[in-house]
Short mmCIF file of C-alpha atoms in Angstrom, two decimals:
data_model
loop_
_atom_site.label_atom_id
_atom_site.label_comp_id
_atom_site.label_asym_id
_atom_site.label_seq_id
_atom_site.Cartn_x
_atom_site.Cartn_y
_atom_site.Cartn_z
CA MET T 166 -3.30 -34.62 27.18
CA MET T 167 -5.34 -31.23 27.30
CA GLN T 168 -2.74 -29.13 28.31
CA ASP T 169 -0.68 -30.42 25.04
CA ARG T 170 -3.63 -29.61 23.00
CA LEU T 171 -4.12 -26.23 24.05
CA ARG T 172 -0.26 -25.57 24.05
CA LYS T 173 -0.45 -26.83 20.31
CA VAL T 174 -3.20 -24.44 19.70
CA GLN T 175 -1.15 -21.53 21.47
CA ASP T 176 1.63 -22.32 19.18
CA VAL T 177 -0.31 -22.21 16.03
CA LEU T 178 -2.06 -19.09 16.96
CA THR T 179 1.35 -17.53 17.67
CA TYR T 180 2.54 -18.65 14.35
CA ILE T 181 -0.30 -17.00 12.93
CA ARG T 182 -0.14 -13.62 14.56
CA ALA T 183 3.89 -13.56 13.85
CA PHE T 184 2.95 -14.19 10.10
CA LEU T 185 0.68 -11.36 10.10
CA VAL T 186 2.63 -9.12 11.70
CA LEU T 187 5.46 -9.75 9.01
CA SER T 188 2.89 -9.21 6.47
CA ARG T 189 2.15 -5.88 7.95
CA VAL T 190 -1.70 -6.64 8.41
CA GLU T 191 -2.33 -2.87 9.58
CA PHE T 192 -1.96 -1.88 6.21
CA MET T 193 -3.96 -4.58 4.17
CA VAL T 194 -7.07 -2.51 4.14
CA MET T 195 -5.57 -0.26 1.55
CA GLY T 196 -5.95 -3.45 -0.79
CA ILE T 197 -9.80 -2.80 -0.42
CA PRO T 198 -9.99 0.62 -2.78
CA VAL T 199 -7.14 -0.81 -5.32
CA ILE T 200 -8.97 -3.86 -5.61
CA ALA T 201 -12.60 -2.35 -6.00
CA LEU T 202 -12.10 0.91 -7.84
CA SER T 203 -9.94 -1.41 -10.39
CA ALA T 204 -12.89 -3.60 -11.04
CA LEU T 205 -15.55 -1.15 -10.98
CA LEU T 206 -14.02 0.76 -13.59
CA ALA T 207 -13.43 -2.14 -15.89
CA VAL T 208 -17.01 -3.23 -15.84
CA SER T 209 -20.04 -1.69 -17.35
CA ARG T 210 -22.81 -3.26 -15.39
CA PRO T 211 -23.01 -4.97 -11.86
CA ASN T 212 -23.83 -8.65 -13.62
CA ASP T 213 -20.36 -8.55 -15.13
CA LEU T 214 -19.20 -8.94 -11.41
CA MET T 215 -21.06 -12.07 -11.17
CA GLY T 216 -20.63 -15.73 -12.19
CA ASP T 217 -17.19 -16.02 -13.99
CA GLY T 218 -16.62 -12.34 -13.19
CA ALA T 219 -16.43 -12.88 -9.48
CA VAL T 220 -14.59 -15.98 -10.14
CA ARG T 221 -11.90 -13.61 -11.89
CA LEU T 222 -12.11 -11.01 -9.46
CA GLY T 223 -11.54 -13.29 -6.41
CA LEU T 224 -8.77 -14.82 -8.13
CA LEU T 225 -7.27 -11.09 -8.70
CA ALA T 226 -7.94 -10.38 -4.89
CA ALA T 227 -5.82 -13.13 -3.93
CA LEU T 228 -3.02 -12.59 -6.19
CA TRP T 229 -3.16 -8.71 -4.46
CA TYR T 230 -2.86 -9.78 -1.23
CA LEU T 231 -0.24 -12.73 -2.13
CA ALA T 232 1.76 -9.90 -3.72
CA TYR T 233 1.33 -7.68 -0.85
CA TRP T 234 2.91 -10.33 1.64
CA ILE T 235 5.82 -10.86 -0.51
CA CYS T 236 6.51 -7.15 -0.63
CA SER T 237 6.15 -6.61 3.14
CA GLN T 238 8.17 -9.75 4.11
CA VAL T 239 10.83 -9.30 1.97
CA ASN T 240 11.26 -5.85 3.20
CA CYS T 241 11.18 -7.12 6.67
CA ILE T 242 14.16 -9.41 6.07
CA ALA T 243 16.11 -6.81 4.18
CA ASP T 244 15.19 -4.53 7.04
CA TYR T 245 15.84 -7.15 10.08
CA GLU T 246 18.62 -5.54 11.58
CA LEU T 247 17.71 -2.19 11.42
CA ASP T 248 14.30 -3.27 12.96
CA LYS T 249 15.81 -4.50 15.92
CA ARG T 250 16.27 -1.29 17.20
CA TYR T 251 13.20 0.77 16.21
CA LYS T 252 10.54 -1.98 15.08
CA SER T 253 11.42 -5.08 17.39
CA ARG T 254 8.37 -6.37 16.77
CA LEU T 255 9.16 -7.38 13.09
CA PRO T 256 12.33 -9.06 13.79
CA GLN T 257 10.50 -10.64 16.89
CA ALA T 258 7.93 -11.79 14.47
CA ILE T 259 10.82 -13.47 12.21
CA ASN T 260 12.39 -15.17 14.99
CA VAL T 261 9.07 -16.73 16.10
CA LEU T 262 8.53 -18.42 12.63
CA LYS T 263 12.40 -19.61 13.10
CA GLY T 264 14.02 -17.19 11.16
CA PRO T 265 14.99 -15.45 7.92
CA ARG T 266 15.57 -18.97 6.06
CA THR T 267 12.04 -20.07 7.08
CA ILE T 268 10.41 -16.48 5.32
CA TRP T 269 12.71 -16.98 2.52
CA THR T 270 10.69 -20.36 1.77
CA ILE T 271 7.13 -18.96 2.88
CA ILE T 272 7.96 -16.18 0.21
CA ALA T 273 8.96 -18.77 -2.20
CA VAL T 274 5.44 -20.60 -1.80
CA GLU T 275 3.53 -17.34 -2.16
CA ILE T 276 5.35 -16.75 -5.34
CA VAL T 277 4.28 -20.22 -6.52
CA VAL T 278 0.86 -19.93 -5.82
CA ALA T 279 0.55 -16.34 -7.10
CA SER T 280 2.36 -17.45 -10.53
CA ALA T 281 -0.02 -19.91 -10.83
CA ILE T 282 -3.11 -17.74 -10.64
CA VAL T 283 -0.95 -15.56 -12.96
CA ALA T 284 -0.77 -18.19 -15.49
CA TYR T 285 -4.31 -19.13 -15.32
CA LEU T 286 -5.59 -16.05 -15.61
CA ALA T 287 -3.27 -14.63 -18.75
CA THR T 288 -4.41 -18.36 -20.48
CA THR T 289 -8.14 -18.12 -19.84
CA GLU T 290 -7.96 -14.36 -20.74
CA SER T 291 -5.73 -14.58 -23.66
CA ARG T 292 -3.72 -11.80 -22.18
CA LEU T 293 0.15 -12.66 -22.06
CA GLY T 294 0.64 -8.66 -20.68
CA LEU T 295 -0.62 -10.33 -17.32
CA VAL T 296 2.50 -12.59 -17.26
CA VAL T 297 4.85 -9.23 -18.20
CA LEU T 298 3.32 -7.32 -15.47
CA TRP T 299 3.52 -9.76 -12.87
CA VAL T 300 7.38 -10.38 -13.49
CA VAL T 301 7.96 -6.54 -13.72
CA GLY T 302 6.24 -6.30 -10.07
CA LEU T 303 8.17 -9.18 -8.86
CA PHE T 304 11.37 -7.55 -10.11
CA LEU T 305 10.43 -3.84 -8.39
CA VAL T 306 9.51 -5.94 -5.31
CA GLY T 307 13.12 -7.07 -4.89
CA ALA T 308 15.07 -4.32 -6.19
CA TYR T 309 12.78 -1.47 -3.73
CA SER T 310 14.26 -3.69 -0.58
CA LEU T 311 17.20 -5.65 -1.74
CA GLU T 312 20.81 -4.60 -2.42
CA PRO T 313 22.63 -3.69 -4.74
CA LEU T 314 19.51 -1.34 -6.01
CA ARG T 315 17.38 -0.84 -3.01
CA PHE T 316 15.35 1.63 -4.09
CA LYS T 317 14.34 2.21 -0.87
CA ARG T 318 17.18 4.42 0.26
CA ARG T 319 17.30 6.25 -2.82
CA GLY T 320 15.12 9.44 -2.02
CA PHE T 321 12.19 10.04 -4.10
CA LEU T 322 12.53 7.10 -6.20
CA ASN T 323 11.37 4.98 -2.81
CA LEU T 324 7.99 6.84 -3.16
CA VAL T 325 7.68 5.84 -7.05
CA THR T 326 8.44 2.88 -6.51
CA LEU T 327 6.08 2.00 -3.71
CA SER T 328 3.30 3.93 -5.44
CA LEU T 329 4.11 1.50 -8.62
CA ILE T 330 4.27 -1.69 -6.56
CA LEU T 331 1.22 -1.17 -3.89
CA TYR T 332 -1.27 1.15 -6.65
CA PHE T 333 -0.54 1.51 -10.45
CA LEU T 334 0.46 -1.85 -11.02
CA PRO T 335 -1.89 -3.87 -9.07
CA ALA T 336 -4.55 -1.54 -10.42
CA LEU T 337 -3.59 -1.59 -14.09
CA TYR T 338 -3.43 -5.68 -13.73
CA ILE T 339 -6.92 -5.85 -12.17
CA TYR T 340 -8.60 -3.52 -14.98
CA TYR T 341 -6.28 -5.30 -17.56
CA ALA T 342 -7.53 -8.28 -16.60
CA MET T 343 -11.12 -7.46 -16.46
CA ALA T 344 -11.75 -4.53 -18.90
CA PRO T 345 -13.12 -6.06 -22.35
CA GLN T 346 -11.10 -3.04 -23.75
CA MET T 347 -8.87 -0.27 -22.45
CA LYS T 348 -10.15 3.08 -22.28
CA ILE T 349 -8.30 6.48 -21.57
CA LEU T 350 -10.34 7.90 -18.76
CA PRO T 351 -10.32 4.88 -16.32
CA LEU T 352 -6.79 4.47 -16.83
CA LEU T 353 -6.27 8.26 -16.00
CA ALA T 354 -8.61 7.64 -12.98
CA LEU T 355 -6.21 4.55 -11.71
CA LEU T 356 -2.92 6.63 -12.71
CA GLY T 357 -4.03 9.78 -10.83
CA PHE T 358 -5.15 7.79 -7.31
CA SER T 359 -1.86 6.06 -7.63
CA THR T 360 -0.02 9.33 -7.85
CA GLN T 361 -2.43 10.59 -4.58
CA MET T 362 -1.03 7.72 -2.83
CA ILE T 363 2.38 9.04 -2.82
CA GLY T 364 1.26 11.93 -0.55
CA LEU T 365 0.28 9.43 2.12
CA LEU T 366 3.58 6.97 1.24
CA LEU T 367 5.67 10.33 2.48
CA VAL T 368 3.64 10.49 5.82
CA ASN T 369 4.75 6.61 6.20
CA GLN T 370 8.05 7.85 5.94
CA ILE T 371 7.67 10.80 8.36
CA GLU T 372 6.66 8.47 11.15
CA ASP T 373 10.07 6.87 10.82
CA TYR T 374 11.91 10.31 10.34
CA HIS T 375 14.06 9.88 13.28
CA GLU T 376 14.86 6.30 13.07
CA ASP T 377 15.78 6.37 9.22
CA LYS T 378 17.83 9.34 10.12
CA GLU T 379 19.85 8.12 12.66
CA MET T 380 20.38 4.70 10.72
CA ASP T 381 21.32 7.11 7.75
CA VAL T 382 18.38 5.28 5.57
CA LEU T 383 18.08 8.09 2.71
CA THR T 384 14.57 8.17 2.30
CA SER T 385 12.76 11.54 0.86
CA THR T 386 11.95 12.54 4.55
CA VAL T 387 15.55 12.23 5.62
CA ARG T 388 16.69 14.20 2.78
CA TRP T 389 14.28 16.96 2.94
CA GLY T 390 13.39 17.44 6.49
CA LEU T 391 10.14 16.88 8.06
CA MET T 392 8.83 20.34 7.31
CA LYS T 393 9.57 19.93 3.46
CA ALA T 394 8.37 16.29 3.38
CA SER T 395 4.82 17.09 5.04
CA MET T 396 4.40 20.22 2.35
CA VAL T 397 5.14 18.08 -0.46
CA SER T 398 2.63 15.46 0.90
CA LEU T 399 0.11 18.06 1.12
CA LEU T 400 0.62 19.50 -2.29
CA PHE T 401 0.66 15.94 -3.94
CA THR T 402 -2.80 14.91 -2.22
CA ALA T 403 -4.21 18.68 -2.83
CA VAL T 404 -3.16 18.71 -6.54
CA MET T 405 -4.36 15.03 -7.29
CA SER T 406 -7.34 15.18 -5.49
CA VAL T 407 -8.57 18.03 -7.92
CA VAL T 408 -7.41 16.10 -10.84
CA LEU T 409 -9.70 12.96 -9.54
CA LEU T 410 -12.40 15.05 -9.09
CA ILE T 411 -12.16 16.24 -12.50
CA VAL T 412 -11.79 12.81 -14.17
CA PHE T 413 -14.28 11.18 -12.22
CA GLY T 414 -16.45 14.01 -12.77
CA MET T 415 -16.09 12.93 -16.56
CA LEU T 416 -16.68 9.51 -15.92
CA ALA T 417 -19.95 10.11 -14.08
CA ARG T 418 -23.02 8.95 -16.20
CA ASN T 419 -25.72 9.31 -13.58
CA PRO T 420 -27.06 11.69 -10.54
CA TYR T 421 -25.95 9.14 -7.93
CA ALA T 422 -22.51 9.17 -9.51
CA PHE T 423 -22.41 12.90 -9.08
CA ALA T 424 -23.70 12.73 -5.45
CA GLY T 425 -20.80 10.03 -4.92
CA ILE T 426 -18.37 12.95 -6.36
CA ALA T 427 -19.74 15.08 -3.11
CA LEU T 428 -18.69 12.47 -1.00
CA MET T 429 -15.48 12.23 -2.25
CA LEU T 430 -15.25 16.04 -2.20
CA VAL T 431 -15.73 15.68 1.55
CA ALA T 432 -13.45 12.99 2.24
CA TYR T 433 -10.55 14.78 0.44
CA ALA T 434 -11.60 17.95 2.63
CA ALA T 435 -11.03 15.71 5.84
CA THR T 436 -7.68 14.14 4.25
CA LEU T 437 -6.13 17.60 3.50
CA ARG T 438 -7.29 19.13 6.95
CA TYR T 439 -5.28 16.09 8.35
CA HIS T 440 -2.07 16.89 6.07
CA LEU T 441 -2.22 20.63 6.90
CA ASN T 442 -2.37 19.30 10.59
CA LEU T 443 0.75 17.20 9.93
CA PHE T 444 2.37 20.30 8.19
CA ARG T 445 1.79 22.58 11.06
CA ALA T 446 3.04 19.77 13.37
CA ALA T 447 6.31 19.25 11.46
CA THR T 448 6.70 22.94 11.09
CA SER T 449 6.61 23.61 14.79
CA TRP T 450 9.27 20.62 15.33
CA GLU T 451 11.72 22.20 12.91
CA VAL T 452 11.52 25.51 14.67
CA THR T 453 11.24 24.28 18.41
CA HIS T 454 12.90 20.85 18.13
CA GLU T 455 10.61 20.05 21.40
CA GLN T 456 9.60 16.52 22.40
CA ALA T 457 5.93 17.21 22.15
CA ALA T 458 6.18 18.23 18.83
CA ALA T 459 7.81 15.51 17.59
CA GLN T 460 5.64 13.13 19.59
CA ARG T 461 2.80 15.19 17.49
CA VAL T 462 4.09 14.19 14.55
CA ARG T 463 4.49 10.57 15.30
CA GLN T 464 0.81 10.56 16.59
CA LEU T 465 -0.54 11.92 13.40
CA ALA T 466 1.84 9.71 10.91
CA ALA T 467 0.35 6.75 12.87
CA GLN T 468 -2.80 7.29 11.67
CA VAL T 469 -1.74 6.84 7.68
CA PRO T 470 -3.85 3.71 7.51
CA LEU T 471 -6.92 4.80 8.31
CA TRP T 472 -6.13 7.53 5.40
CA PHE T 473 -5.29 5.35 2.95
CA PHE T 474 -8.62 3.98 3.15
CA VAL T 475 -10.43 7.23 3.21
CA THR T 476 -8.64 8.30 0.28
CA GLY T 477 -10.27 5.43 -1.48
CA MET T 478 -13.71 7.22 -1.93
CA PRO T 479 -13.36 6.98 -5.92
CA LEU T 480 -14.63 3.34 -5.46
CA VAL T 481 -17.72 4.74 -4.34
CA VAL T 482 -18.31 7.05 -7.30
CA ALA T 483 -17.51 3.96 -9.71
CA GLY T 484 -19.95 1.80 -8.09
CA LEU T 485 -22.52 4.52 -8.05
CA ASN T 486 -21.88 4.65 -11.88
CA LEU T 487 -23.38 1.29 -12.53
CA ILE T 488 -26.60 1.90 -11.04
#
């Protein structure tokens, strides 16, 4: 009897672990800066995040993670055969959960729950645009991973679509749902933040360069090569870091916010140093094609979840601005 119960508990834990693997739990941390930054830019005082505001923010956070799970799971199904060779843990997770058909069922349930949240928010906030943004987001999720469009294999369009799906559209959605009225500087901050993420999304592609090239998946990194891709990543990050420092300098209303901008500067300097090290490693590989250089590139690229979080430092400025 006890062994049966332990086996059932173990089975449940195995299913949960497979679900988290399939949902790319390692990247879920990037939801924190997206949600927090958008909400903090939308309100004018801390009390706006209490009571009904807290409920609204909780629903928006749940919606972000549901959308993220949907995006990750659709992509894993689309790459099922490819991942068997290079990311075996992902197809193994699908198999643990009884195959792609079960995953599609899970996705359908997630879409229904998320759509219910969207309908509730659109009704209570009297903003039909929330429904439009949700439909556009769902379309892009499918277009990114699935044939016949499959933007994932269409070079730079891959990065633009990912930036829209993971950053700009969710950030715009949360800001639109919470802000009494839309203002140009917060929108520029969200657009700049989302564009900056293209640099880190490119790093994420760099990690998969050799596998994608062998399987003829024409990402930007495969088209450009490691050295050029790492250089573009560095430039995106550097230029948008400067833009964001300027925009948040214009948004700052008190000395605390300016102190936060100094912290942003330190975080961005660390991020740029990381990108510079990656560029050097990629250049070394392009010149020598040594295994040690390739391994160094992989090791640096694998750190990208951490840097997704570090580059979310503008939320500190936005929070300090409310003091």
